[in-house]
Short mmCIF file of C-alpha atoms in Angstrom, two decimals:
data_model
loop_
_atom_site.label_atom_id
_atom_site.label_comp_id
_atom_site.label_asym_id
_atom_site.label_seq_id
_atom_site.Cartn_x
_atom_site.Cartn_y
_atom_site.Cartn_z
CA UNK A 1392 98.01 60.16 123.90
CA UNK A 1393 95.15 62.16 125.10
CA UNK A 1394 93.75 63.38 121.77
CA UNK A 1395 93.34 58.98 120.89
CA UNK A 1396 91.28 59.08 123.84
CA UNK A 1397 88.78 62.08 123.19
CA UNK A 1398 89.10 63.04 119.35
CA UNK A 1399 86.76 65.71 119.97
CA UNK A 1400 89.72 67.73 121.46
CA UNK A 1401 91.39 70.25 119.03
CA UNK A 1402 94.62 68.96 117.97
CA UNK A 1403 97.86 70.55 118.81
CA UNK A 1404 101.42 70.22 119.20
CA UNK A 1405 101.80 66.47 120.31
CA UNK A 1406 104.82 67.42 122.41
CA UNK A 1407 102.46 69.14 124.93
CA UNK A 1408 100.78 68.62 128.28
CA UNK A 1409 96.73 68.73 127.83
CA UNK A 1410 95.05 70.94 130.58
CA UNK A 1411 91.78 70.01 132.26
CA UNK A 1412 90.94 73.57 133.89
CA UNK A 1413 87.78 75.24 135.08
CA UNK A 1414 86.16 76.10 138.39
CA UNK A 1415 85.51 74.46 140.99
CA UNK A 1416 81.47 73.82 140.65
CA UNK A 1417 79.23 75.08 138.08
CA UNK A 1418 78.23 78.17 139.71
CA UNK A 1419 76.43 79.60 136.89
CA UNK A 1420 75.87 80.17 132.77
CA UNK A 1421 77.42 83.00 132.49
CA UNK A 1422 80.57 83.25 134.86
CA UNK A 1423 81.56 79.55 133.65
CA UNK A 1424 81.45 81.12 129.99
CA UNK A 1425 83.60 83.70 130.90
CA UNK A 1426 86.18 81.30 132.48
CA UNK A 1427 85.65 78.63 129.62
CA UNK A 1428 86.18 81.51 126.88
CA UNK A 1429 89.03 83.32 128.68
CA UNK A 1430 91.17 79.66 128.98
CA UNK A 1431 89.93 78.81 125.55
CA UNK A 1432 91.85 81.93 124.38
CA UNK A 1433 95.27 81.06 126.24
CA UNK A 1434 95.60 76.99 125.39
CA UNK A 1435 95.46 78.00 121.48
CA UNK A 1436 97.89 80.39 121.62
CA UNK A 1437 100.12 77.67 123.60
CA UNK A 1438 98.69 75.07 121.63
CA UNK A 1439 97.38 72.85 124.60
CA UNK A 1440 95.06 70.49 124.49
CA UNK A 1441 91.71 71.94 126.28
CA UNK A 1442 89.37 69.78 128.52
CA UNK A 1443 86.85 72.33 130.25
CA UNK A 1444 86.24 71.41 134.45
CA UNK A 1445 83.19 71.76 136.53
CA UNK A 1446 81.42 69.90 138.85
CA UNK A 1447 77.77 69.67 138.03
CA UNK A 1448 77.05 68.71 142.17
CA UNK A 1449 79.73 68.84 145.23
CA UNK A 1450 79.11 65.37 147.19
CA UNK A 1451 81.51 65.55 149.24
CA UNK A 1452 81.66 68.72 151.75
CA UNK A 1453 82.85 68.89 155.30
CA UNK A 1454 79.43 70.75 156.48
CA UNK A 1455 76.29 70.24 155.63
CA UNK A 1456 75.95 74.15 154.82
CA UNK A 1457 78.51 74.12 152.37
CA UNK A 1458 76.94 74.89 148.65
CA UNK A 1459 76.59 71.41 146.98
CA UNK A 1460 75.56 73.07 143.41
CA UNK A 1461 72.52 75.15 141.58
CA UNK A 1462 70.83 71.72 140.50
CA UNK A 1463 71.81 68.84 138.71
CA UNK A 1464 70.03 69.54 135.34
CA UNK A 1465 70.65 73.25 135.27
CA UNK A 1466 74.33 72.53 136.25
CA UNK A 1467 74.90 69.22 133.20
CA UNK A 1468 73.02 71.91 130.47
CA UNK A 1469 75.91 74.86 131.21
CA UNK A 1470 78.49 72.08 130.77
CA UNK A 1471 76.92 70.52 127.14
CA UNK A 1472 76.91 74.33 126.07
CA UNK A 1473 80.43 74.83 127.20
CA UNK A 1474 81.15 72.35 125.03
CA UNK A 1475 79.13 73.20 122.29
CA UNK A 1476 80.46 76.75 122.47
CA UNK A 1477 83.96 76.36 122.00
CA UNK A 1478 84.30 73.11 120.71
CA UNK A 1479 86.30 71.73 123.74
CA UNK A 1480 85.78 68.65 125.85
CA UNK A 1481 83.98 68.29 129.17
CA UNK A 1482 84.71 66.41 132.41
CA UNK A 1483 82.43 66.28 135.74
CA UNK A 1484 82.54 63.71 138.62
CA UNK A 1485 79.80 61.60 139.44
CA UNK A 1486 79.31 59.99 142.79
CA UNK A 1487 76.31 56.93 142.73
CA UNK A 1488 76.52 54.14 139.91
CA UNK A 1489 72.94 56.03 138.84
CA UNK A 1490 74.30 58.84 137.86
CA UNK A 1491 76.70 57.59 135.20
CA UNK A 1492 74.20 57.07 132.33
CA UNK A 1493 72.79 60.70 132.71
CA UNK A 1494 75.59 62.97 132.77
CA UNK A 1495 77.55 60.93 130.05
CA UNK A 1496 74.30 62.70 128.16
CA UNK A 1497 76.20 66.05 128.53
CA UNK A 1498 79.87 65.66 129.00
CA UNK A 1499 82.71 63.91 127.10
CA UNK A 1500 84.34 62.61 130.58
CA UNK A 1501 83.29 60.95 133.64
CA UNK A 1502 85.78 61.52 136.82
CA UNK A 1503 85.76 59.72 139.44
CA UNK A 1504 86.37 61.33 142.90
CA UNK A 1505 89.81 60.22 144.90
CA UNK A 1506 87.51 59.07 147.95
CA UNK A 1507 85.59 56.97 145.20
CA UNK A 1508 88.32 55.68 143.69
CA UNK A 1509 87.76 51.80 145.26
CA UNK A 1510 83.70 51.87 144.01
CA UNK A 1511 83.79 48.87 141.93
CA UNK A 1512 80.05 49.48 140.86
CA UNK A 1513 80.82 53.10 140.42
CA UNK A 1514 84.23 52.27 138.21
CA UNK A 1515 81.96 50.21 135.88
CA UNK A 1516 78.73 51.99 135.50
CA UNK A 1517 81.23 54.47 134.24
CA UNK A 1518 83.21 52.36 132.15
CA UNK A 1519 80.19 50.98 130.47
CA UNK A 1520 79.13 54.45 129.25
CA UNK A 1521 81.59 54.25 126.76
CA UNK A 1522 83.02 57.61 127.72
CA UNK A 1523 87.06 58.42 128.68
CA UNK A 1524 86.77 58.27 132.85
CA UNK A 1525 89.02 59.91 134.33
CA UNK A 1526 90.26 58.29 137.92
CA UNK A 1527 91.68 60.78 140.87
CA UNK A 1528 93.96 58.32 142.94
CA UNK A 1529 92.98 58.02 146.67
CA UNK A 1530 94.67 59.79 148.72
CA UNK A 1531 94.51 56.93 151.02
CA UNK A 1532 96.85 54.93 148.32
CA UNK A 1533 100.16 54.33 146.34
CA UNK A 1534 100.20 54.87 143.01
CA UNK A 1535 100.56 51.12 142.40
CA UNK A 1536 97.64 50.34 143.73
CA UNK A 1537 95.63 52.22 141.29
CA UNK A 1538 96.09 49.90 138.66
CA UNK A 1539 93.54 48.19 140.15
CA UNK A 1540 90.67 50.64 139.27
CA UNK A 1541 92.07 50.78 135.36
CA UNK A 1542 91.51 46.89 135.73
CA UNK A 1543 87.95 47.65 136.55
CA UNK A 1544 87.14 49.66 133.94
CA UNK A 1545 88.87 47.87 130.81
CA UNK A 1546 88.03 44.64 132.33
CA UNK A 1547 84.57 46.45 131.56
CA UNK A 1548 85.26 46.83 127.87
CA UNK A 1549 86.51 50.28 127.57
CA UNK A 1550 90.15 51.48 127.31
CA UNK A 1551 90.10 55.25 127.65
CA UNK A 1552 90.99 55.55 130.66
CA UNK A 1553 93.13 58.43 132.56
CA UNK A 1554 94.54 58.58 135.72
CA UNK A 1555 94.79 61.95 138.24
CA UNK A 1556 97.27 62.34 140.93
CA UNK A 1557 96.00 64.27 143.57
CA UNK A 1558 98.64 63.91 146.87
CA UNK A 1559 98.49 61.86 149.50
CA UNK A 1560 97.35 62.26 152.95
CA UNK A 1561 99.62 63.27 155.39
CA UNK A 1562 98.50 63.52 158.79
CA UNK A 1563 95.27 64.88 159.19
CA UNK A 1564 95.13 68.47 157.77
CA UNK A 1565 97.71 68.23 155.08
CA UNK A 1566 98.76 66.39 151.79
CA UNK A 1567 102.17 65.66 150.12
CA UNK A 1568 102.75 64.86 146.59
CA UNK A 1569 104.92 61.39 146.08
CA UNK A 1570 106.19 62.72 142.34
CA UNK A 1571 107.62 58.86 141.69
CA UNK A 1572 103.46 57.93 141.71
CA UNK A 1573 103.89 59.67 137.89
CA UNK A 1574 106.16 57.73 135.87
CA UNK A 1575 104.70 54.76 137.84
CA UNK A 1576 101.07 54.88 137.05
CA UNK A 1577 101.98 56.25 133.44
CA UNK A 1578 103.62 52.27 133.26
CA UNK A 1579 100.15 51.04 133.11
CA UNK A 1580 99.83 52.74 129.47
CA UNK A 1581 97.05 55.41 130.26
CA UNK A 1582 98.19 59.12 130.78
CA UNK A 1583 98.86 60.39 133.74
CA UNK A 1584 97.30 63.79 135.26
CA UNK A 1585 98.84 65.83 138.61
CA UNK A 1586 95.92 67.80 140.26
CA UNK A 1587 97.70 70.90 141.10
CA UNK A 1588 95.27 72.21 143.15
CA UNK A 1589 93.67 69.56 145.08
CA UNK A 1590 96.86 68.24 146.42
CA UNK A 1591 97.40 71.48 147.99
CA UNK A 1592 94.64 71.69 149.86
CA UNK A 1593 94.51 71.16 153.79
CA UNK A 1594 91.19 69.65 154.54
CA UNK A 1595 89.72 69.04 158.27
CA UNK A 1596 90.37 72.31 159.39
CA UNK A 1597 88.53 73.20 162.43
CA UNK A 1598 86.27 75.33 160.73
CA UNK A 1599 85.20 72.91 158.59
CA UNK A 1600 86.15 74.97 155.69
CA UNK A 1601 88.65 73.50 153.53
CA UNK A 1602 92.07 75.05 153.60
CA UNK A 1603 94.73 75.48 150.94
CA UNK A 1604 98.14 76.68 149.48
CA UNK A 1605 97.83 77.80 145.93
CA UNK A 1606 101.15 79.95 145.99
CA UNK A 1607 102.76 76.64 145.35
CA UNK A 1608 100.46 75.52 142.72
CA UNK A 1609 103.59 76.52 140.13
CA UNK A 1610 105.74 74.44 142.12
CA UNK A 1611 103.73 71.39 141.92
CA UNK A 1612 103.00 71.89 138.50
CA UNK A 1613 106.40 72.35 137.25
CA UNK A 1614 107.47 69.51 139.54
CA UNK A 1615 104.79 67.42 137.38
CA UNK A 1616 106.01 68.64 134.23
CA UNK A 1617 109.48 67.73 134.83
CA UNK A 1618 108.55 64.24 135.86
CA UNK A 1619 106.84 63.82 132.38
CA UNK A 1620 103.02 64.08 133.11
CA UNK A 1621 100.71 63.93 130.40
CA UNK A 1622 98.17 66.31 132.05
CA UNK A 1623 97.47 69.20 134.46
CA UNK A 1624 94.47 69.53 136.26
CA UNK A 1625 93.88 73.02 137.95
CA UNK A 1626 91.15 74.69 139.03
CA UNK A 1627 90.55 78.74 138.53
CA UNK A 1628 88.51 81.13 138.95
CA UNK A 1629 88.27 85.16 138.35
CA UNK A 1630 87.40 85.54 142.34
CA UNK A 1631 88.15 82.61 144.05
CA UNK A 1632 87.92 84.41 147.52
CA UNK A 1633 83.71 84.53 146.78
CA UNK A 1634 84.12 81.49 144.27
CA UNK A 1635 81.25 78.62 146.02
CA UNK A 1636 83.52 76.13 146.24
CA UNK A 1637 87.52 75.75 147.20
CA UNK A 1638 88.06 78.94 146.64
CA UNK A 1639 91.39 78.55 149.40
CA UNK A 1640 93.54 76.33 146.94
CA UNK A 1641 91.95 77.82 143.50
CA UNK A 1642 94.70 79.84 141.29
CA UNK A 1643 93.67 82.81 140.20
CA UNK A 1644 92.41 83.10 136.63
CA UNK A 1645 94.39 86.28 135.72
CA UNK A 1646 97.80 84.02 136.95
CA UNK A 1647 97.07 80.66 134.50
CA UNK A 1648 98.27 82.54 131.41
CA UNK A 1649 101.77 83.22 132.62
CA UNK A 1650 101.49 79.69 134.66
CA UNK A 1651 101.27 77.96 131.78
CA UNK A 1652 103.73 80.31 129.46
CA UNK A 1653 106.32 78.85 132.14
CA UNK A 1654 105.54 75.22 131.89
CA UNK A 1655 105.29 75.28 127.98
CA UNK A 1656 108.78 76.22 128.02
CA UNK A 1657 109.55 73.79 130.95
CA UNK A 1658 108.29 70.99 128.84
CA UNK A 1659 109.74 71.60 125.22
CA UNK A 1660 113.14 72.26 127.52
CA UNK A 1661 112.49 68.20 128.95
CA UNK A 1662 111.41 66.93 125.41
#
């Protein structure tokens, strides 16, 4: 389904999951190179569909310390040459209405953030871009509800839409993943994405840093698999103890090649 929506992305075996993978910010040119290149190398050996990850700018932070990104411009440029590099897709989030018409000058998707999800004049400055967006679902909201915010963009003239599970909150320091929210959201006839390391994150910890659990980021993924989603969205990094941003619920870059060695399996096994 994915490769109707972006035909930029290198074709592969349409039995497969696509990956959107990448760190969490744009740090800088060179380290998101050498992330981009290494997971270039692993998804065509497993012939996955590639769509390369990075925040441009970090909106949303629990301190006002926290690194929010090495400048807008600087940031969208590393992303276009990602792109241009190796021939893969690009997805960032934007946050204002504003931005939607500038970085759909450098990327091939526009995501909107789970907190976001509800921005009607967000939803549609994106839509009207023309490029696939990309919707995380609220953690504040069932998986039904979300096919509101696919009304808002089609409603706006453009059908590529996706949509990106990300767990739901549970109490105030944790999230749980409803796997049913899947098959559901997948009924509204755009493909379906499970975050697998955003929904194991444990925000509003008491140091104001961001917690997480990324040993389980095989179970969720697997678990996502197995309920027939479309995508995986995971974010890695070579370090992520010193990485700028989530580093807590990041996997590991060495780890995604055997990660997703598993899951290829785990899927042809399903189809």
């Amino acid at each position: 389904m994915i490769h109707h929506i972006i035909p930029s992305i290198k074709q592969a075996d349409s039995t497969n999951f696509f990956l959107m993978a990448g760190p969490c910010a744009i740090e800088g040119e060179d380290i998101a190179l050498r992330i981009a290149e290494r997971i270039v190398t692993i998804t065509d050996k497993l012939n996955i569909p590639y769509i390369f990850k990075g925040s441009y700018r970090k909106a949303n932070r629990s301190r006002v310390d926290s690194f929010t990104g090495i400048g807008d411009e600087k940031a969208l440029k590393i992303l276009r040459k990602v792109g241009e590099t190796f021939g893969v897709p690009t997805v960032t989030d934007i946050h204002e209405s504003g931005e939607a018409s500038m970085t759909a000058e450098y990327v091939d998707v526009l995501q909107i953030p789970a907190f976001l999800c509800r921005q009607t004049e967000l939803l549609i400055a994106a839509a009207k871009t023309g490029k696939t967006v990309n919707i995380k679902k609220g953690q504040f909201l069932s998986a039904g509800a979300m096919r509101f915010a696919v009304d808002k963009v089609k409603d706006s003239g453009n059908d590529k839409v996706i949509l990106t599970d990300r767990g739901n909150t549970f109490g105030y320091q944790d999230l749980i993943v409803d796997f049913r929210g899947i098959p559901e959201m997948r009924d509204f006839g755009v493909p379906v994405v499970m975050d697998c390391t955003h929904s194991l994150q444990q925000p509003n910890q008491a140091s104001g840093v961001t917690g997480g659990k990324p040993a389980l980021i095989e179970t969720i993924a697997k678990a996502a698999v197995a309920v027939g989603a479309d995508g995986l969205f995971i974010e890695t990094h070579p370090d992520p103890a010193n990485a700028k941003s989530d580093g807590a619920n990041m996997l590991h870059l060495d780890l995604l090649e055997g990660l997703l060695q598993k899951l290829v399996r785990l899927r042809a096994a399903i189809r």
